[in-house]
Amino acid sequence: MARNACILICLLIIALDITAGILGIEAEKAENKAMHLGAGLVECRNTSSQAYKLGFAALVLLSLAHVIGTLLGGFVCLWRKGNPNKASVIKYLAVAFLIISWYVF
């Protein structure tokens, strides 16, 4: 049962990432469709509120995916079975990458 839950959580994170990527592409398209205003040498562009909304939605989805992945990755040590003083190499790597991801973030 736990293995199926892990697969579902991974699929959820992948779906969040893909949806955020699509929203980001749509936000870029909406920004490129914004009206250009040219006045001499200076060229301005009106901002698109639709682009901001799509970009913010992509930001929220990516943040949610990052938080879910980081929190569940951190709980790997709590879910382990057996001797608590002896952790496998995979669990050490999971904790190391968790720390690195927060350091980079």
mmCIF file with all atom_site columns, C-alpha atoms in Angstrom:
data_model
loop_
_atom_site.group_PDB
_atom_site.id
_atom_site.type_symbol
_atom_site.label_atom_id
_atom_site.label_alt_id
_atom_site.label_comp_id
_atom_site.label_asym_id
_atom_site.label_entity_id
_atom_site.label_seq_id
_atom_site.pdbx_PDB_ins_code
_atom_site.Cartn_x
_atom_site.Cartn_y
_atom_site.Cartn_z
_atom_site.occupancy
_atom_site.B_iso_or_equiv
_atom_site.pdbx_formal_charge
_atom_site.auth_seq_id
_atom_site.auth_comp_id
_atom_site.auth_asym_id
_atom_site.auth_atom_id
_atom_site.pdbx_PDB_model_num
ATOM 1   C CA . MET A 1 1   ? 0.000  0.000  0.000   1.00 0.00 ? 1   MET A CA 1
ATOM 2   C CA . ALA A 1 2   ? 2.793  2.425  0.851   1.00 0.00 ? 2   ALA A CA 1
ATOM 3   C CA . ARG A 1 3   ? 4.476  1.716  -2.478  1.00 0.00 ? 3   ARG A CA 1
ATOM 4   C CA . ASN A 1 4   ? 1.271  2.593  -4.358  1.00 0.00 ? 4   ASN A CA 1
ATOM 5   C CA . ALA A 1 5   ? 0.972  5.814  -2.365  1.00 0.00 ? 5   ALA A CA 1
ATOM 6   C CA . CYS A 1 6   ? 4.545  6.760  -3.320  1.00 0.00 ? 6   CYS A CA 1
ATOM 7   C CA . ILE A 1 7   ? 3.806  6.167  -6.987  1.00 0.00 ? 7   ILE A CA 1
ATOM 8   C CA . LEU A 1 8   ? 0.655  8.283  -6.785  1.00 0.00 ? 8   LEU A CA 1
ATOM 9   C CA . ILE A 1 9   ? 2.515  11.115 -5.052  1.00 0.00 ? 9   ILE A CA 1
ATOM 10  C CA . CYS A 1 10  ? 5.243  11.029 -7.708  1.00 0.00 ? 10  CYS A CA 1
ATOM 11  C CA . LEU A 1 11  ? 2.615  11.151 -10.440 1.00 0.00 ? 11  LEU A CA 1
ATOM 12  C CA . LEU A 1 12  ? 0.936  14.085 -8.664  1.00 0.00 ? 12  LEU A CA 1
ATOM 13  C CA . ILE A 1 13  ? 4.210  16.017 -8.543  1.00 0.00 ? 13  ILE A CA 1
ATOM 14  C CA . ILE A 1 14  ? 4.881  15.267 -12.226 1.00 0.00 ? 14  ILE A CA 1
ATOM 15  C CA . ALA A 1 15  ? 1.358  16.421 -13.128 1.00 0.00 ? 15  ALA A CA 1
ATOM 16  C CA . LEU A 1 16  ? 1.856  19.645 -11.143 1.00 0.00 ? 16  LEU A CA 1
ATOM 17  C CA . ASP A 1 17  ? 5.158  20.308 -12.934 1.00 0.00 ? 17  ASP A CA 1
ATOM 18  C CA . ILE A 1 18  ? 3.691  19.665 -16.385 1.00 0.00 ? 18  ILE A CA 1
ATOM 19  C CA . THR A 1 19  ? 0.657  21.848 -15.678 1.00 0.00 ? 19  THR A CA 1
ATOM 20  C CA . ALA A 1 20  ? 2.870  24.658 -14.390 1.00 0.00 ? 20  ALA A CA 1
ATOM 21  C CA . GLY A 1 21  ? 5.037  24.409 -17.507 1.00 0.00 ? 21  GLY A CA 1
ATOM 22  C CA . ILE A 1 22  ? 2.004  24.651 -19.774 1.00 0.00 ? 22  ILE A CA 1
ATOM 23  C CA . LEU A 1 23  ? 0.702  27.633 -17.804 1.00 0.00 ? 23  LEU A CA 1
ATOM 24  C CA . GLY A 1 24  ? 4.104  29.307 -18.095 1.00 0.00 ? 24  GLY A CA 1
ATOM 25  C CA . ILE A 1 25  ? 4.127  28.834 -21.865 1.00 0.00 ? 25  ILE A CA 1
ATOM 26  C CA . GLU A 1 26  ? 0.590  30.225 -22.106 1.00 0.00 ? 26  GLU A CA 1
ATOM 27  C CA . ALA A 1 27  ? 1.631  33.221 -19.963 1.00 0.00 ? 27  ALA A CA 1
ATOM 28  C CA . GLU A 1 28  ? 4.511  33.905 -22.328 1.00 0.00 ? 28  GLU A CA 1
ATOM 29  C CA . LYS A 1 29  ? 2.162  33.730 -25.314 1.00 0.00 ? 29  LYS A CA 1
ATOM 30  C CA . ALA A 1 30  ? -0.246 36.136 -23.626 1.00 0.00 ? 30  ALA A CA 1
ATOM 31  C CA . GLU A 1 31  ? 2.603  38.548 -22.861 1.00 0.00 ? 31  GLU A CA 1
ATOM 32  C CA . ASN A 1 32  ? 3.812  38.422 -26.463 1.00 0.00 ? 32  ASN A CA 1
ATOM 33  C CA . LYS A 1 33  ? 0.290  39.304 -27.664 1.00 0.00 ? 33  LYS A CA 1
ATOM 34  C CA . ALA A 1 34  ? 0.259  42.469 -25.535 1.00 0.00 ? 34  ALA A CA 1
ATOM 35  C CA . MET A 1 35  ? 0.044  45.698 -27.487 1.00 0.00 ? 35  MET A CA 1
ATOM 36  C CA . HIS A 1 36  ? 3.303  47.461 -28.318 1.00 0.00 ? 36  HIS A CA 1
ATOM 37  C CA . LEU A 1 37  ? 3.469  51.220 -27.967 1.00 0.00 ? 37  LEU A CA 1
ATOM 38  C CA . GLY A 1 38  ? 6.199  52.895 -29.972 1.00 0.00 ? 38  GLY A CA 1
ATOM 39  C CA . ALA A 1 39  ? 7.123  56.515 -29.261 1.00 0.00 ? 39  ALA A CA 1
ATOM 40  C CA . GLY A 1 40  ? 10.286 57.569 -31.000 1.00 0.00 ? 40  GLY A CA 1
ATOM 41  C CA . LEU A 1 41  ? 13.344 55.714 -29.808 1.00 0.00 ? 41  LEU A CA 1
ATOM 42  C CA . VAL A 1 42  ? 11.666 54.308 -26.697 1.00 0.00 ? 42  VAL A CA 1
ATOM 43  C CA . GLU A 1 43  ? 9.434  51.312 -27.171 1.00 0.00 ? 43  GLU A CA 1
ATOM 44  C CA . CYS A 1 44  ? 6.982  50.312 -24.451 1.00 0.00 ? 44  CYS A CA 1
ATOM 45  C CA . ARG A 1 45  ? 4.677  47.385 -24.101 1.00 0.00 ? 45  ARG A CA 1
ATOM 46  C CA . ASN A 1 46  ? 1.405  47.202 -22.191 1.00 0.00 ? 46  ASN A CA 1
ATOM 47  C CA . THR A 1 47  ? 1.414  44.503 -19.604 1.00 0.00 ? 47  THR A CA 1
ATOM 48  C CA . SER A 1 48  ? -1.100 41.732 -19.880 1.00 0.00 ? 48  SER A CA 1
ATOM 49  C CA . SER A 1 49  ? -3.102 40.923 -16.756 1.00 0.00 ? 49  SER A CA 1
ATOM 50  C CA . GLN A 1 50  ? -3.880 37.504 -18.223 1.00 0.00 ? 50  GLN A CA 1
ATOM 51  C CA . ALA A 1 51  ? -0.147 36.786 -18.449 1.00 0.00 ? 51  ALA A CA 1
ATOM 52  C CA . TYR A 1 52  ? 0.320  37.757 -14.811 1.00 0.00 ? 52  TYR A CA 1
ATOM 53  C CA . LYS A 1 53  ? -2.541 35.503 -13.740 1.00 0.00 ? 53  LYS A CA 1
ATOM 54  C CA . LEU A 1 54  ? -1.167 32.547 -15.690 1.00 0.00 ? 54  LEU A CA 1
ATOM 55  C CA . GLY A 1 55  ? 2.355  33.176 -14.438 1.00 0.00 ? 55  GLY A CA 1
ATOM 56  C CA . PHE A 1 56  ? 1.176  33.387 -10.839 1.00 0.00 ? 56  PHE A CA 1
ATOM 57  C CA . ALA A 1 57  ? -0.773 30.138 -11.213 1.00 0.00 ? 57  ALA A CA 1
ATOM 58  C CA . ALA A 1 58  ? 2.388  28.473 -12.581 1.00 0.00 ? 58  ALA A CA 1
ATOM 59  C CA . LEU A 1 59  ? 4.371  29.858 -9.634  1.00 0.00 ? 59  LEU A CA 1
ATOM 60  C CA . VAL A 1 60  ? 1.870  28.464 -7.129  1.00 0.00 ? 60  VAL A CA 1
ATOM 61  C CA . LEU A 1 61  ? 1.858  25.015 -8.757  1.00 0.00 ? 61  LEU A CA 1
ATOM 62  C CA . LEU A 1 62  ? 5.654  24.830 -8.924  1.00 0.00 ? 62  LEU A CA 1
ATOM 63  C CA . SER A 1 63  ? 5.947  25.945 -5.301  1.00 0.00 ? 63  SER A CA 1
ATOM 64  C CA . LEU A 1 64  ? 3.395  23.363 -4.219  1.00 0.00 ? 64  LEU A CA 1
ATOM 65  C CA . ALA A 1 65  ? 5.236  20.603 -6.083  1.00 0.00 ? 65  ALA A CA 1
ATOM 66  C CA . HIS A 1 66  ? 8.541  21.691 -4.540  1.00 0.00 ? 66  HIS A CA 1
ATOM 67  C CA . VAL A 1 67  ? 7.133  21.770 -1.005  1.00 0.00 ? 67  VAL A CA 1
ATOM 68  C CA . ILE A 1 68  ? 5.435  18.379 -1.375  1.00 0.00 ? 68  ILE A CA 1
ATOM 69  C CA . GLY A 1 69  ? 8.576  16.780 -2.769  1.00 0.00 ? 69  GLY A CA 1
ATOM 70  C CA . THR A 1 70  ? 10.817 18.320 -0.138  1.00 0.00 ? 70  THR A CA 1
ATOM 71  C CA . LEU A 1 71  ? 8.621  17.462 2.817   1.00 0.00 ? 71  LEU A CA 1
ATOM 72  C CA . LEU A 1 72  ? 8.008  13.903 1.719   1.00 0.00 ? 72  LEU A CA 1
ATOM 73  C CA . GLY A 1 73  ? 11.678 13.484 0.860   1.00 0.00 ? 73  GLY A CA 1
ATOM 74  C CA . GLY A 1 74  ? 12.572 14.615 4.370   1.00 0.00 ? 74  GLY A CA 1
ATOM 75  C CA . PHE A 1 75  ? 10.280 12.083 5.971   1.00 0.00 ? 75  PHE A CA 1
ATOM 76  C CA . VAL A 1 76  ? 12.125 9.183  4.319   1.00 0.00 ? 76  VAL A CA 1
ATOM 77  C CA . CYS A 1 77  ? 14.211 8.767  7.462   1.00 0.00 ? 77  CYS A CA 1
ATOM 78  C CA . LEU A 1 78  ? 11.109 8.573  9.619   1.00 0.00 ? 78  LEU A CA 1
ATOM 79  C CA . TRP A 1 79  ? 9.510  5.848  7.514   1.00 0.00 ? 79  TRP A CA 1
ATOM 80  C CA . ARG A 1 80  ? 12.441 3.480  7.543   1.00 0.00 ? 80  ARG A CA 1
ATOM 81  C CA . LYS A 1 81  ? 12.094 0.061  9.128   1.00 0.00 ? 81  LYS A CA 1
ATOM 82  C CA . GLY A 1 82  ? 14.646 -1.938 11.003  1.00 0.00 ? 82  GLY A CA 1
ATOM 83  C CA . ASN A 1 83  ? 17.580 -0.657 13.015  1.00 0.00 ? 83  ASN A CA 1
ATOM 84  C CA . PRO A 1 84  ? 17.236 3.136  13.413  1.00 0.00 ? 84  PRO A CA 1
ATOM 85  C CA . ASN A 1 85  ? 20.983 3.527  13.909  1.00 0.00 ? 85  ASN A CA 1
ATOM 86  C CA . LYS A 1 86  ? 21.794 2.015  10.521  1.00 0.00 ? 86  LYS A CA 1
ATOM 87  C CA . ALA A 1 87  ? 20.568 3.813  7.417   1.00 0.00 ? 87  ALA A CA 1
ATOM 88  C CA . SER A 1 88  ? 21.136 2.734  3.835   1.00 0.00 ? 88  SER A CA 1
ATOM 89  C CA . VAL A 1 89  ? 23.122 4.729  1.320   1.00 0.00 ? 89  VAL A CA 1
ATOM 90  C CA . ILE A 1 90  ? 19.909 5.666  -0.518  1.00 0.00 ? 90  ILE A CA 1
ATOM 91  C CA . LYS A 1 91  ? 18.509 7.253  2.635   1.00 0.00 ? 91  LYS A CA 1
ATOM 92  C CA . TYR A 1 92  ? 21.712 9.212  3.188   1.00 0.00 ? 92  TYR A CA 1
ATOM 93  C CA . LEU A 1 93  ? 21.517 10.422 -0.406  1.00 0.00 ? 93  LEU A CA 1
ATOM 94  C CA . ALA A 1 94  ? 17.858 11.402 0.051   1.00 0.00 ? 94  ALA A CA 1
ATOM 95  C CA . VAL A 1 95  ? 18.711 13.544 3.069   1.00 0.00 ? 95  VAL A CA 1
ATOM 96  C CA . ALA A 1 96  ? 21.749 15.037 1.317   1.00 0.00 ? 96  ALA A CA 1
ATOM 97  C CA . PHE A 1 97  ? 19.712 16.029 -1.734  1.00 0.00 ? 97  PHE A CA 1
ATOM 98  C CA . LEU A 1 98  ? 17.001 17.430 0.527   1.00 0.00 ? 98  LEU A CA 1
ATOM 99  C CA . ILE A 1 99  ? 19.547 19.692 2.215   1.00 0.00 ? 99  ILE A CA 1
ATOM 100 C CA . ILE A 1 100 ? 21.082 20.670 -1.137  1.00 0.00 ? 100 ILE A CA 1
ATOM 101 C CA . SER A 1 101 ? 17.669 21.521 -2.611  1.00 0.00 ? 101 SER A CA 1
ATOM 102 C CA . TRP A 1 102 ? 16.886 23.861 0.268   1.00 0.00 ? 102 TRP A CA 1
ATOM 103 C CA . TYR A 1 103 ? 20.342 25.404 0.075   1.00 0.00 ? 103 TYR A CA 1
ATOM 104 C CA . VAL A 1 104 ? 19.894 26.123 -3.633  1.00 0.00 ? 104 VAL A CA 1
ATOM 105 C CA . PHE A 1 105 ? 16.347 27.345 -3.128  1.00 0.00 ? 105 PHE A CA 1
#
